[in-house]
PDB file of C-alpha atoms in Angstrom:
ATOM      1  CA  MET A   1      98.620 134.599 148.957  1.00  0.00           C
ATOM      2  CA  LEU A   2      97.407 131.098 148.306  1.00  0.00           C
ATOM      3  CA  ALA A   3      94.110 131.790 150.100  1.00  0.00           C
ATOM      4  CA  THR A   4      93.693 135.070 148.013  1.00  0.00           C
ATOM      5  CA  LEU A   5      94.316 133.200 144.776  1.00  0.00           C
ATOM      6  CA  ILE A   6      91.805 130.409 145.734  1.00  0.00           C
ATOM      7  CA  ALA A   7      89.292 133.148 146.701  1.00  0.00           C
ATOM      8  CA  LEU A   8      89.721 134.847 143.433  1.00  0.00           C
ATOM      9  CA  GLY A   9      89.453 131.532 141.678  1.00  0.00           C
ATOM     10  CA  PHE A  10      86.102 130.834 143.229  1.00  0.00           C
ATOM     11  CA  ALA A  11      84.894 134.356 142.603  1.00  0.00           C
ATOM     12  CA  SER A  12      85.645 133.921 138.894  1.00  0.00           C
ATOM     13  CA  LEU A  13      83.841 130.724 138.804  1.00  0.00           C
ATOM     14  CA  ASP A  14      80.822 132.334 140.577  1.00  0.00           C
ATOM     15  CA  VAL A  15      80.835 135.082 137.955  1.00  0.00           C
ATOM     16  CA  ALA A  16      81.134 132.618 135.022  1.00  0.00           C
ATOM     17  CA  SER A  17      78.220 130.576 136.678  1.00  0.00           C
ATOM     18  CA  SER A  18      76.085 133.680 136.988  1.00  0.00           C
ATOM     19  CA  PHE A  19      76.437 134.490 133.424  1.00  0.00           C
ATOM     20  CA  ALA A  20      75.652 130.973 132.416  1.00  0.00           C
ATOM     21  CA  GLN A  21      72.577 130.953 134.533  1.00  0.00           C
ATOM     22  CA  VAL A  22      71.069 134.073 133.125  1.00  0.00           C
ATOM     23  CA  GLU A  23      71.821 133.267 129.504  1.00  0.00           C
ATOM     24  CA  PRO A  24      68.347 132.526 127.959  1.00  0.00           C
ATOM     25  CA  SER A  25      67.954 128.937 126.601  1.00  0.00           C
ATOM     26  CA  ILE A  26      65.611 126.545 125.073  1.00  0.00           C
ATOM     27  CA  LYS A  27      65.839 122.861 124.884  1.00  0.00           C
ATOM     28  CA  LEU A  28      64.263 121.652 121.741  1.00  0.00           C
ATOM     29  CA  GLY A  29      63.509 118.164 120.554  1.00  0.00           C
ATOM     30  CA  TYR A  30      62.926 116.919 117.040  1.00  0.00           C
ATOM     31  CA  ALA A  31      62.580 113.581 115.398  1.00  0.00           C
ATOM     32  CA  LYS A  32      64.968 112.193 112.845  1.00  0.00           C
ATOM     33  CA  CYS A  33      62.894 111.971 109.769  1.00  0.00           C
ATOM     34  CA  ALA A  34      63.325 113.825 106.538  1.00  0.00           C
ATOM     35  CA  HIS A  35      60.725 116.357 107.352  1.00  0.00           C
ATOM     36  CA  CYS A  36      62.319 116.906 110.720  1.00  0.00           C
ATOM     37  CA  THR A  37      65.989 117.254 110.337  1.00  0.00           C
ATOM     38  CA  PRO A  38      66.189 120.868 109.402  1.00  0.00           C
ATOM     39  CA  MET A  39      65.450 121.541 113.061  1.00  0.00           C
ATOM     40  CA  SER A  40      68.958 120.601 113.712  1.00  0.00           C
ATOM     41  CA  LEU A  41      69.781 123.873 111.998  1.00  0.00           C
ATOM     42  CA  THR A  42      67.857 126.016 114.557  1.00  0.00           C
ATOM     43  CA  PRO A  43      70.834 126.732 116.954  1.00  0.00           C
ATOM     44  CA  GLN A  44      72.839 128.402 114.244  1.00  0.00           C
ATOM     45  CA  TYR A  45      69.842 130.627 113.141  1.00  0.00           C
ATOM     46  CA  ALA A  46      68.954 131.547 116.731  1.00  0.00           C
ATOM     47  CA  LYS A  47      69.528 135.128 118.105  1.00  0.00           C
ATOM     48  CA  GLY A  48      68.627 136.204 121.760  1.00  0.00           C
ATOM     49  CA  VAL A  49      68.375 132.543 122.759  1.00  0.00           C
ATOM     50  CA  GLN A  50      70.709 129.484 123.024  1.00  0.00           C
ATOM     51  CA  ILE A  51      68.846 126.595 121.504  1.00  0.00           C
ATOM     52  CA  ASP A  52      69.859 123.025 122.515  1.00  0.00           C
ATOM     53  CA  ALA A  53      68.482 120.924 119.579  1.00  0.00           C
ATOM     54  CA  VAL A  54      68.181 117.212 120.572  1.00  0.00           C
ATOM     55  CA  GLY A  55      67.375 114.508 118.002  1.00  0.00           C
ATOM     56  CA  PHE A  56      64.849 111.802 118.928  1.00  0.00           C
ATOM     57  CA  ASN A  57      64.042 108.564 116.973  1.00  0.00           C
ATOM     58  CA  THR A  58      60.201 109.501 116.577  1.00  0.00           C
ATOM     59  CA  GLY A  59      57.927 112.372 117.105  1.00  0.00           C
ATOM     60  CA  THR A  60      56.223 110.243 119.940  1.00  0.00           C
ATOM     61  CA  ASP A  61      59.556 110.260 121.708  1.00  0.00           C
ATOM     62  CA  ALA A  62      59.791 114.095 121.373  1.00  0.00           C
ATOM     63  CA  LEU A  63      56.285 114.341 122.646  1.00  0.00           C
ATOM     64  CA  THR A  64      56.930 112.276 125.618  1.00  0.00           C
ATOM     65  CA  ALA A  65      59.970 114.283 126.477  1.00  0.00           C
ATOM     66  CA  LEU A  66      57.876 117.556 126.247  1.00  0.00           C
ATOM     67  CA  VAL A  67      55.045 116.402 128.558  1.00  0.00           C
ATOM     68  CA  SER A  68      57.521 115.048 131.035  1.00  0.00           C
ATOM     69  CA  LYS A  69      59.344 118.403 131.113  1.00  0.00           C
ATOM     70  CA  ASN A  70      62.535 117.128 129.828  1.00  0.00           C
ATOM     71  CA  ILE A  71      62.604 119.516 127.047  1.00  0.00           C
ATOM     72  CA  ASP A  72      60.914 123.031 126.489  1.00  0.00           C
ATOM     73  CA  VAL A  73      59.793 122.689 122.804  1.00  0.00           C
ATOM     74  CA  ALA A  74      59.050 119.719 120.549  1.00  0.00           C
ATOM     75  CA  GLN A  75      58.605 119.191 116.865  1.00  0.00           C
ATOM     76  CA  VAL A  76      55.902 116.592 116.289  1.00  0.00           C
ATOM     77  CA  THR A  77      52.991 116.063 113.885  1.00  0.00           C
ATOM     78  CA  TYR A  78      49.345 117.482 114.037  1.00  0.00           C
ATOM     79  CA  LEU A  79      48.321 113.839 114.893  1.00  0.00           C
ATOM     80  CA  HIS A  80      50.435 114.047 118.045  1.00  0.00           C
ATOM     81  CA  TYR A  81      49.033 117.347 118.803  1.00  0.00           C
ATOM     82  CA  ALA A  82      45.482 115.959 118.707  1.00  0.00           C
ATOM     83  CA  ILE A  83      46.497 112.860 120.637  1.00  0.00           C
ATOM     84  CA  ALA A  84      48.227 114.802 123.447  1.00  0.00           C
ATOM     85  CA  LEU A  85      45.104 116.986 123.921  1.00  0.00           C
ATOM     86  CA  ASP A  86      42.889 113.880 123.914  1.00  0.00           C
ATOM     87  CA  LYS A  87      45.079 112.478 126.726  1.00  0.00           C
ATOM     88  CA  GLY A  88      44.662 115.817 128.599  1.00  0.00           C
ATOM     89  CA  PHE A  89      48.412 116.877 128.335  1.00  0.00           C
ATOM     90  CA  ASP A  90      49.376 120.590 128.487  1.00  0.00           C
ATOM     91  CA  VAL A  91      50.539 121.441 125.083  1.00  0.00           C
ATOM     92  CA  VAL A  92      50.438 124.754 123.146  1.00  0.00           C
ATOM     93  CA  ALA A  93      51.105 124.972 119.397  1.00  0.00           C
ATOM     94  CA  ILE A  94      53.459 127.790 118.456  1.00  0.00           C
ATOM     95  CA  SER A  95      54.440 127.240 114.781  1.00  0.00           C
ATOM     96  CA  GLY A  96      54.298 125.067 111.839  1.00  0.00           C
ATOM     97  CA  GLN A  97      57.485 123.608 110.230  1.00  0.00           C
ATOM     98  CA  VAL A  98      57.210 121.344 107.022  1.00  0.00           C
ATOM     99  CA  ASN A  99      54.380 119.880 105.433  1.00  0.00           C
ATOM    100  CA  GLY A 100      53.951 117.102 102.637  1.00  0.00           C
ATOM    101  CA  GLY A 101      56.085 113.992 102.620  1.00  0.00           C
ATOM    102  CA  SER A 102      53.350 111.378 101.883  1.00  0.00           C
ATOM    103  CA  ALA A 103      53.163 109.177  98.810  1.00  0.00           C
ATOM    104  CA  MET A 104      50.876 106.378  97.665  1.00  0.00           C
ATOM    105  CA  LEU A 105      52.875 103.555  95.927  1.00  0.00           C
ATOM    106  CA  ALA A 106      51.315 100.660  94.065  1.00  0.00           C
ATOM    107  CA  GLY A 107      52.879  97.253  93.128  1.00  0.00           C
ATOM    108  CA  ASN A 108      54.536  97.204  89.669  1.00  0.00           C
ATOM    109  CA  ASP A 109      52.221  94.616  88.365  1.00  0.00           C
ATOM    110  CA  LEU A 110      48.927  96.416  89.113  1.00  0.00           C
ATOM    111  CA  GLU A 111      47.134  97.917  86.141  1.00  0.00           C
ATOM    112  CA  VAL A 112      46.497 101.373  87.753  1.00  0.00           C
ATOM    113  CA  THR A 113      47.196 104.679  86.102  1.00  0.00           C
ATOM    114  CA  PRO A 114      48.852 107.432  88.377  1.00  0.00           C
ATOM    115  CA  ASN A 115      46.413 109.740  89.925  1.00  0.00           C
ATOM    116  CA  ASP A 116      43.612 107.799  88.126  1.00  0.00           C
ATOM    117  CA  TRP A 117      41.308 106.651  91.001  1.00  0.00           C
ATOM    118  CA  ALA A 118      38.864 104.965  88.425  1.00  0.00           C
ATOM    119  CA  SER A 119      41.676 102.495  87.482  1.00  0.00           C
ATOM    120  CA  LEU A 120      42.542 101.756  91.097  1.00  0.00           C
ATOM    121  CA  LYS A 121      38.840 101.257  92.105  1.00  0.00           C
ATOM    122  CA  LYS A 122      38.638  98.923  89.058  1.00  0.00           C
ATOM    123  CA  VAL A 123      41.547  96.917  90.307  1.00  0.00           C
ATOM    124  CA  ILE A 124      40.052  96.685  93.757  1.00  0.00           C
ATOM    125  CA  ALA A 125      36.760  95.416  92.382  1.00  0.00           C
ATOM    126  CA  ASP A 126      38.677  92.829  90.243  1.00  0.00           C
ATOM    127  CA  PHE A 127      40.342  91.493  93.325  1.00  0.00           C
ATOM    128  CA  LYS A 128      37.128  91.474  95.260  1.00  0.00           C
ATOM    129  CA  ALA A 129      35.440  89.531  92.300  1.00  0.00           C
ATOM    130  CA  ALA A 130      38.272  86.978  92.306  1.00  0.00           C
ATOM    131  CA  GLY A 131      38.026  86.464  96.038  1.00  0.00           C
ATOM    132  CA  LYS A 132      41.335  87.925  96.882  1.00  0.00           C
ATOM    133  CA  PRO A 133      41.986  90.633  99.551  1.00  0.00           C
ATOM    134  CA  PHE A 134      43.430  94.126  98.098  1.00  0.00           C
ATOM    135  CA  ARG A 135      45.935  94.805 100.833  1.00  0.00           C
ATOM    136  CA  VAL A 136      46.757  98.332 101.532  1.00  0.00           C
ATOM    137  CA  ALA A 137      49.331  99.249 104.224  1.00  0.00           C
ATOM    138  CA  ALA A 138      50.732 102.182 106.223  1.00  0.00           C
ATOM    139  CA  SER A 139      52.177 102.677 109.681  1.00  0.00           C
ATOM    140  CA  ARG A 140      48.822 103.029 111.650  1.00  0.00           C
ATOM    141  CA  GLY A 141      48.277 106.442 113.229  1.00  0.00           C
ATOM    142  CA  ASN A 142      50.901 108.506 111.477  1.00  0.00           C
ATOM    143  CA  ALA A 143      50.268 111.355 109.060  1.00  0.00           C
ATOM    144  CA  GLN A 144      50.397 109.076 105.861  1.00  0.00           C
ATOM    145  CA  ASP A 145      47.845 106.818 107.399  1.00  0.00           C
ATOM    146  CA  ILE A 146      45.417 109.635 108.029  1.00  0.00           C
ATOM    147  CA  HIS A 147      46.208 111.099 104.510  1.00  0.00           C
ATOM    148  CA  MET A 148      45.528 107.820 102.773  1.00  0.00           C
ATOM    149  CA  ARG A 149      42.445 107.204 104.768  1.00  0.00           C
ATOM    150  CA  GLY A 150      41.008 110.482 104.067  1.00  0.00           C
ATOM    151  CA  ALA A 151      41.912 110.259 100.306  1.00  0.00           C
ATOM    152  CA  PHE A 152      40.237 106.842 100.014  1.00  0.00           C
ATOM    153  CA  ALA A 153      36.976 108.037 101.840  1.00  0.00           C
ATOM    154  CA  LYS A 154      36.769 111.015  99.527  1.00  0.00           C
ATOM    155  CA  GLN A 155      36.900 108.562  96.459  1.00  0.00           C
ATOM    156  CA  GLY A 156      34.204 106.477  98.037  1.00  0.00           C
ATOM    157  CA  ILE A 157      36.635 103.544  99.168  1.00  0.00           C
ATOM    158  CA  ASP A 158      35.731 102.050 102.503  1.00  0.00           C
ATOM    159  CA  ILE A 159      39.076 100.925 103.913  1.00  0.00           C
ATOM    160  CA  ASN A 160      37.200  98.616 106.440  1.00  0.00           C
ATOM    161  CA  LYS A 161      35.100  96.924 103.758  1.00  0.00           C
ATOM    162  CA  ASP A 162      36.639  97.352 100.223  1.00  0.00           C
ATOM    163  CA  VAL A 163      40.319  96.522 101.066  1.00  0.00           C
ATOM    164  CA  GLN A 164      42.318  94.813 103.893  1.00  0.00           C
ATOM    165  CA  PHE A 165      44.493  97.249 105.933  1.00  0.00           C
ATOM    166  CA  ILE A 166      47.909  96.053 106.949  1.00  0.00           C
ATOM    167  CA  ASN A 167      49.814  97.823 109.666  1.00  0.00           C
ATOM    168  CA  ILE A 168      53.531  98.014 109.127  1.00  0.00           C
ATOM    169  CA  PRO A 169      54.902 100.137 112.144  1.00  0.00           C
ATOM    170  CA  ASN A 170      58.301 100.943 110.972  1.00  0.00           C
ATOM    171  CA  PRO A 171      58.420 102.709 107.636  1.00  0.00           C
ATOM    172  CA  SER A 172      61.809 101.249 107.107  1.00  0.00           C
ATOM    173  CA  ASP A 173      60.099  97.869 106.596  1.00  0.00           C
ATOM    174  CA  HIS A 174      57.819  99.154 103.834  1.00  0.00           C
ATOM    175  CA  LEU A 175      60.392  98.357 101.200  1.00  0.00           C
ATOM    176  CA  GLN A 176      60.569  94.769 102.130  1.00  0.00           C
ATOM    177  CA  ALA A 177      56.935  94.237 102.390  1.00  0.00           C
ATOM    178  CA  LEU A 178      56.489  95.359  98.800  1.00  0.00           C
ATOM    179  CA  ARG A 179      59.351  93.232  97.553  1.00  0.00           C
ATOM    180  CA  ARG A 180      57.867  90.212  99.260  1.00  0.00           C
ATOM    181  CA  GLY A 181      54.542  90.854  97.640  1.00  0.00           C
ATOM    182  CA  GLU A 182      52.733  91.217 100.989  1.00  0.00           C
ATOM    183  CA  ILE A 183      50.807  94.124  99.973  1.00  0.00           C
ATOM    184  CA  GLU A 184      49.199  95.739  96.831  1.00  0.00           C
ATOM    185  CA  LEU A 185      49.510  99.483  97.917  1.00  0.00           C
ATOM    186  CA  ILE A 186      51.229 101.543 100.566  1.00  0.00           C
ATOM    187  CA  CYS A 187      51.122 105.032 101.728  1.00  0.00           C
ATOM    188  CA  THR A 188      54.564 105.837 103.170  1.00  0.00           C
ATOM    189  CA  VAL A 189      56.808 108.779 104.103  1.00  0.00           C
ATOM    190  CA  GLU A 190      59.680 110.385 102.572  1.00  0.00           C
ATOM    191  CA  PRO A 191      62.619 109.492 102.312  1.00  0.00           C
ATOM    192  CA  PHE A 192      61.321 105.859 102.481  1.00  0.00           C
ATOM    193  CA  ALA A 193      58.917 106.661  99.409  1.00  0.00           C
ATOM    194  CA  THR A 194      61.838 107.760  97.299  1.00  0.00           C
ATOM    195  CA  GLN A 195      63.960 104.900  98.475  1.00  0.00           C
ATOM    196  CA  ILE A 196      61.243 102.438  97.292  1.00  0.00           C
ATOM    197  CA  LEU A 197      60.808 104.187  93.923  1.00  0.00           C
ATOM    198  CA  GLN A 198      64.522 104.215  93.241  1.00  0.00           C
ATOM    199  CA  ASN A 199      64.699 100.565  94.102  1.00  0.00           C
ATOM    200  CA  LYS A 200      61.847  99.999  91.690  1.00  0.00           C
ATOM    201  CA  ALA A 201      59.911  98.022  94.354  1.00  0.00           C
ATOM    202  CA  ALA A 202      56.744  99.897  93.278  1.00  0.00           C
ATOM    203  CA  LYS A 203      55.296 102.665  91.205  1.00  0.00           C
ATOM    204  CA  LEU A 204      53.899 106.018  92.245  1.00  0.00           C
ATOM    205  CA  PHE A 205      50.259 106.096  92.310  1.00  0.00           C
ATOM    206  CA  GLY A 206      49.789 109.692  93.661  1.00  0.00           C
ATOM    207  CA  LEU A 207      50.058 112.052  96.549  1.00  0.00           C
ATOM    208  CA  PRO A 208      47.166 111.753  99.139  1.00  0.00           C
ATOM    209  CA  TYR A 209      46.648 115.442  99.627  1.00  0.00           C
ATOM    210  CA  ASP A 210      43.104 115.852  98.336  1.00  0.00           C
ATOM    211  CA  GLN A 211      41.204 115.379 101.725  1.00  0.00           C
ATOM    212  CA  ALA A 212      40.367 117.473 104.836  1.00  0.00           C
ATOM    213  CA  ALA A 213      43.788 117.237 106.301  1.00  0.00           C
ATOM    214  CA  GLY A 214      45.469 118.542 103.146  1.00  0.00           C
ATOM    215  CA  LYS A 215      49.358 118.171 103.329  1.00  0.00           C
ATOM    216  CA  LEU A 216      49.808 119.076 106.886  1.00  0.00           C
ATOM    217  CA  THR A 217      52.385 117.148 108.791  1.00  0.00           C
ATOM    218  CA  ASN A 218      54.616 119.047 111.330  1.00  0.00           C
ATOM    219  CA  ILE A 219      53.859 121.450 114.104  1.00  0.00           C
ATOM    220  CA  ILE A 220      55.946 122.961 116.853  1.00  0.00           C
ATOM    221  CA  LEU A 221      54.650 122.580 120.559  1.00  0.00           C
ATOM    222  CA  THR A 222      55.446 123.810 123.886  1.00  0.00           C
ATOM    223  CA  ARG A 223      53.574 123.828 127.298  1.00  0.00           C
ATOM    224  CA  SER A 224      51.867 126.640 129.174  1.00  0.00           C
ATOM    225  CA  ASP A 225      54.454 126.884 131.867  1.00  0.00           C
ATOM    226  CA  VAL A 226      57.070 127.461 129.239  1.00  0.00           C
ATOM    227  CA  VAL A 227      54.830 130.211 127.733  1.00  0.00           C
ATOM    228  CA  ALA A 228      54.492 131.904 131.025  1.00  0.00           C
ATOM    229  CA  ALA A 229      58.193 131.727 131.989  1.00  0.00           C
ATOM    230  CA  LYS A 230      59.852 132.007 128.715  1.00  0.00           C
ATOM    231  CA  PRO A 231      57.899 134.126 126.263  1.00  0.00           C
ATOM    232  CA  LYS A 232      60.798 135.975 124.655  1.00  0.00           C
ATOM    233  CA  GLU A 233      62.934 132.692 124.275  1.00  0.00           C
ATOM    234  CA  LEU A 234      59.921 131.117 122.540  1.00  0.00           C
ATOM    235  CA  GLU A 235      59.537 134.108 120.249  1.00  0.00           C
ATOM    236  CA  ASN A 236      63.157 133.853 119.308  1.00  0.00           C
ATOM    237  CA  THR A 237      62.947 130.029 118.960  1.00  0.00           C
ATOM    238  CA  VAL A 238      59.976 130.511 116.452  1.00  0.00           C
ATOM    239  CA  ARG A 239      61.994 133.101 114.640  1.00  0.00           C
ATOM    240  CA  ALA A 240      64.740 130.585 114.241  1.00  0.00           C
ATOM    241  CA  VAL A 241      62.301 127.973 112.795  1.00  0.00           C
ATOM    242  CA  VAL A 242      61.119 130.637 110.230  1.00  0.00           C
ATOM    243  CA  LYS A 243      64.593 131.400 109.325  1.00  0.00           C
ATOM    244  CA  VAL A 244      65.380 127.750 108.788  1.00  0.00           C
ATOM    245  CA  ASP A 245      62.288 127.281 106.706  1.00  0.00           C
ATOM    246  CA  GLU A 246      63.272 130.203 104.393  1.00  0.00           C
ATOM    247  CA  PHE A 247      66.855 128.859 104.135  1.00  0.00           C
ATOM    248  CA  ILE A 248      65.746 125.297 103.029  1.00  0.00           C
ATOM    249  CA  ALA A 249      63.007 126.484 100.784  1.00  0.00           C
ATOM    250  CA  GLY A 250      65.606 128.606  98.945  1.00  0.00           C
ATOM    251  CA  ASP A 251      68.283 126.047  99.057  1.00  0.00           C
ATOM    252  CA  LYS A 252      67.372 122.478  98.129  1.00  0.00           C
ATOM    253  CA  ALA A 253      71.001 121.460  98.139  1.00  0.00           C
ATOM    254  CA  ALA A 254      71.389 122.468 101.830  1.00  0.00           C
ATOM    255  CA  LEU A 255      68.379 120.645 102.698  1.00  0.00           C
ATOM    256  CA  VAL A 256      69.659 117.420 101.011  1.00  0.00           C
ATOM    257  CA  ALA A 257      72.826 117.823 102.873  1.00  0.00           C
ATOM    258  CA  VAL A 258      71.006 117.951 106.191  1.00  0.00           C
ATOM    259  CA  ILE A 259      68.802 115.136 105.597  1.00  0.00           C
ATOM    260  CA  SER A 260      71.825 113.092 104.420  1.00  0.00           C
ATOM    261  CA  LYS A 261      73.864 114.060 107.572  1.00  0.00           C
ATOM    262  CA  ILE A 262      71.242 113.396 110.242  1.00  0.00           C
ATOM    263  CA  THR A 263      69.625 110.250 108.656  1.00  0.00           C
ATOM    264  CA  GLY A 264      72.699 108.835 107.030  1.00  0.00           C
ATOM    265  CA  LEU A 265      70.732 108.267 103.744  1.00  0.00           C
ATOM    266  CA  ASP A 266      72.157 108.306 100.304  1.00  0.00           C
ATOM    267  CA  LYS A 267      72.195 111.891  98.912  1.00  0.00           C
ATOM    268  CA  ALA A 268      70.392 110.696  95.755  1.00  0.00           C
ATOM    269  CA  ILE A 269      67.442 109.409  98.008  1.00  0.00           C
ATOM    270  CA  ALA A 270      67.508 112.634  99.969  1.00  0.00           C
ATOM    271  CA  ALA A 271      67.508 114.590  96.728  1.00  0.00           C
ATOM    272  CA  GLY A 272      64.187 112.719  95.510  1.00  0.00           C
ATOM    273  CA  ALA A 273      62.643 113.287  98.950  1.00  0.00           C
ATOM    274  CA  VAL A 274      62.858 117.057  99.061  1.00  0.00           C
ATOM    275  CA  ASP A 275      60.628 117.499  96.169  1.00  0.00           C
ATOM    276  CA  ASN A 276      57.714 116.303  98.395  1.00  0.00           C
ATOM    277  CA  LEU A 277      58.558 118.449 101.324  1.00  0.00           C
ATOM    278  CA  ASP A 278      57.082 121.900 101.885  1.00  0.00           C
ATOM    279  CA  PRO A 279      58.792 124.244 104.433  1.00  0.00           C
ATOM    280  CA  ASP A 280      55.973 126.176 105.925  1.00  0.00           C
ATOM    281  CA  PRO A 281      55.850 127.760 109.433  1.00  0.00           C
ATOM    282  CA  LYS A 282      52.240 128.680 109.361  1.00  0.00           C
ATOM    283  CA  MET A 283      49.710 126.768 111.550  1.00  0.00           C
ATOM    284  CA  TYR A 284      46.507 125.796 109.673  1.00  0.00           C
ATOM    285  CA  ARG A 285      43.632 126.025 112.175  1.00  0.00           C
ATOM    286  CA  ALA A 286      40.768 124.656 110.231  1.00  0.00           C
ATOM    287  CA  SER A 287      42.738 121.717 108.817  1.00  0.00           C
ATOM    288  CA  ALA A 288      44.000 121.046 112.281  1.00  0.00           C
ATOM    289  CA  VAL A 289      40.480 120.672 113.472  1.00  0.00           C
ATOM    290  CA  ALA A 290      39.572 118.500 110.461  1.00  0.00           C
ATOM    291  CA  ILE A 291      42.635 116.178 111.289  1.00  0.00           C
ATOM    292  CA  ALA A 292      41.243 115.844 114.918  1.00  0.00           C
ATOM    293  CA  GLY A 293      37.767 115.123 113.457  1.00  0.00           C
ATOM    294  CA  MET A 294      39.221 112.450 111.181  1.00  0.00           C
ATOM    295  CA  MET A 295      41.154 110.887 113.969  1.00  0.00           C
ATOM    296  CA  ARG A 296      37.984 110.701 116.232  1.00  0.00           C
ATOM    297  CA  ASP A 297      35.903 109.069 113.518  1.00  0.00           C
ATOM    298  CA  LEU A 298      38.830 106.502 112.999  1.00  0.00           C
ATOM    299  CA  LYS A 299      38.668 105.912 116.855  1.00  0.00           C
ATOM    300  CA  TYR A 300      42.532 107.024 117.112  1.00  0.00           C
ATOM    301  CA  ILE A 301      41.415 109.345 119.805  1.00  0.00           C
ATOM    302  CA  ASN A 302      38.499 108.938 122.091  1.00  0.00           C
ATOM    303  CA  SER A 303      37.161 112.500 122.460  1.00  0.00           C
ATOM    304  CA  ASP A 304      36.085 115.644 120.464  1.00  0.00           C
ATOM    305  CA  VAL A 305      39.124 117.891 120.862  1.00  0.00           C
ATOM    306  CA  SER A 306      38.223 120.406 118.143  1.00  0.00           C
ATOM    307  CA  ALA A 307      37.756 123.234 120.592  1.00  0.00           C
ATOM    308  CA  ALA A 308      41.132 122.525 122.413  1.00  0.00           C
ATOM    309  CA  VAL A 309      42.853 122.262 118.885  1.00  0.00           C
ATOM    310  CA  GLU A 310      41.715 125.825 118.202  1.00  0.00           C
ATOM    311  CA  LYS A 311      42.134 127.121 121.780  1.00  0.00           C
ATOM    312  CA  ASN A 312      45.661 125.864 122.241  1.00  0.00           C
ATOM    313  CA  MET A 313      47.126 127.400 119.058  1.00  0.00           C
ATOM    314  CA  ASP A 314      48.994 130.495 120.129  1.00  0.00           C
ATOM    315  CA  TYR A 315      49.854 132.646 117.235  1.00  0.00           C
ATOM    316  CA  ARG A 316      51.590 135.532 119.079  1.00  0.00           C
ATOM    317  CA  PHE A 317      55.035 134.170 118.632  1.00  0.00           C
ATOM    318  CA  LEU A 318      54.623 133.497 115.008  1.00  0.00           C
ATOM    319  CA  GLU A 319      53.048 136.917 114.496  1.00  0.00           C
ATOM    320  CA  ALA A 320      56.232 138.468 116.271  1.00  0.00           C
ATOM    321  CA  ALA A 321      58.596 136.285 114.228  1.00  0.00           C
ATOM    322  CA  THR A 322      57.015 137.163 110.811  1.00  0.00           C
ATOM    323  CA  GLY A 323      55.706 140.503 111.437  1.00  0.00           C
ATOM    324  CA  LYS A 324      52.347 139.265 109.875  1.00  0.00           C
ATOM    325  CA  PRO A 325      48.973 139.027 111.537  1.00  0.00           C
ATOM    326  CA  LYS A 326      47.426 135.574 112.319  1.00  0.00           C
ATOM    327  CA  SER A 327      44.977 136.009 109.620  1.00  0.00           C
ATOM    328  CA  ASP A 328      47.890 135.551 107.198  1.00  0.00           C
ATOM    329  CA  LEU A 329      49.485 132.717 109.186  1.00  0.00           C
ATOM    330  CA  GLY A 330      46.731 129.993 108.910  1.00  0.00           C
ATOM    331  CA  TYR A 331      44.293 131.397 111.564  1.00  0.00           C
TER     332      TYR A 331
END
């Protein structure tokens, strides 16, 4: 009898194990930033696939996990996409996610008018005439750095000659740098921009979206081996991303709650940040190429990856998830 029960027990375990093995799954990584936290909702919006959503401290950590095959899908930025291609990594873009989130903040004592570049250029000229450096800051190589440099270039401000660039790697340090008077202007990311404004450590100069990269920030990547092995799982994952975007676009309170839960930020800061976030699953091919070009000009990457940026954007999953042709999805 005992032998029979043991045999039946192992048989049950075998059956359960078989079901677990055949259940389709995707391991998805995302960074814990204001833009990125809605990715934590993808498991509850997924159908036909089990999504294991894993939070990483940064997009770079998520990209590293993707290329080392520890996860199947990663939410990163368009900059990470260009960097990965420049390094020869096998990455395939399958969806957008959220755009926006950049803000240029100026010191409270500066005589600049919001969105008035002439006033900013006059102040920069005044500093130069007085023999003082006009110090502008960002976290080098992130989306806000690229947005600011592009906006400056479009206004005829040479960031290498007209101002002094200060690299502050961790955005959580931007507030204190302004308070200590170490910089005159900074381009930072939400929710830190809202945190700085609510603490009255600086004033808003403007949003740096009038340049070739527009307001693009986040993109969803996978690898070619995942595309070959799990095409249906990827389609259902992109469908979940689209549904999450639809949800947070229509319910800002829900987005505030998610940001606050994942980042631990005060809800008042999270509420301010969502006004500068744009849920959008489209992939913008021309702007992605422009970002890669800007990164090469700035020597953030070494090669021209324009062709690879276009070639490695696979719209089929987004087309299936939305029912729209790629011509309507940013192609």
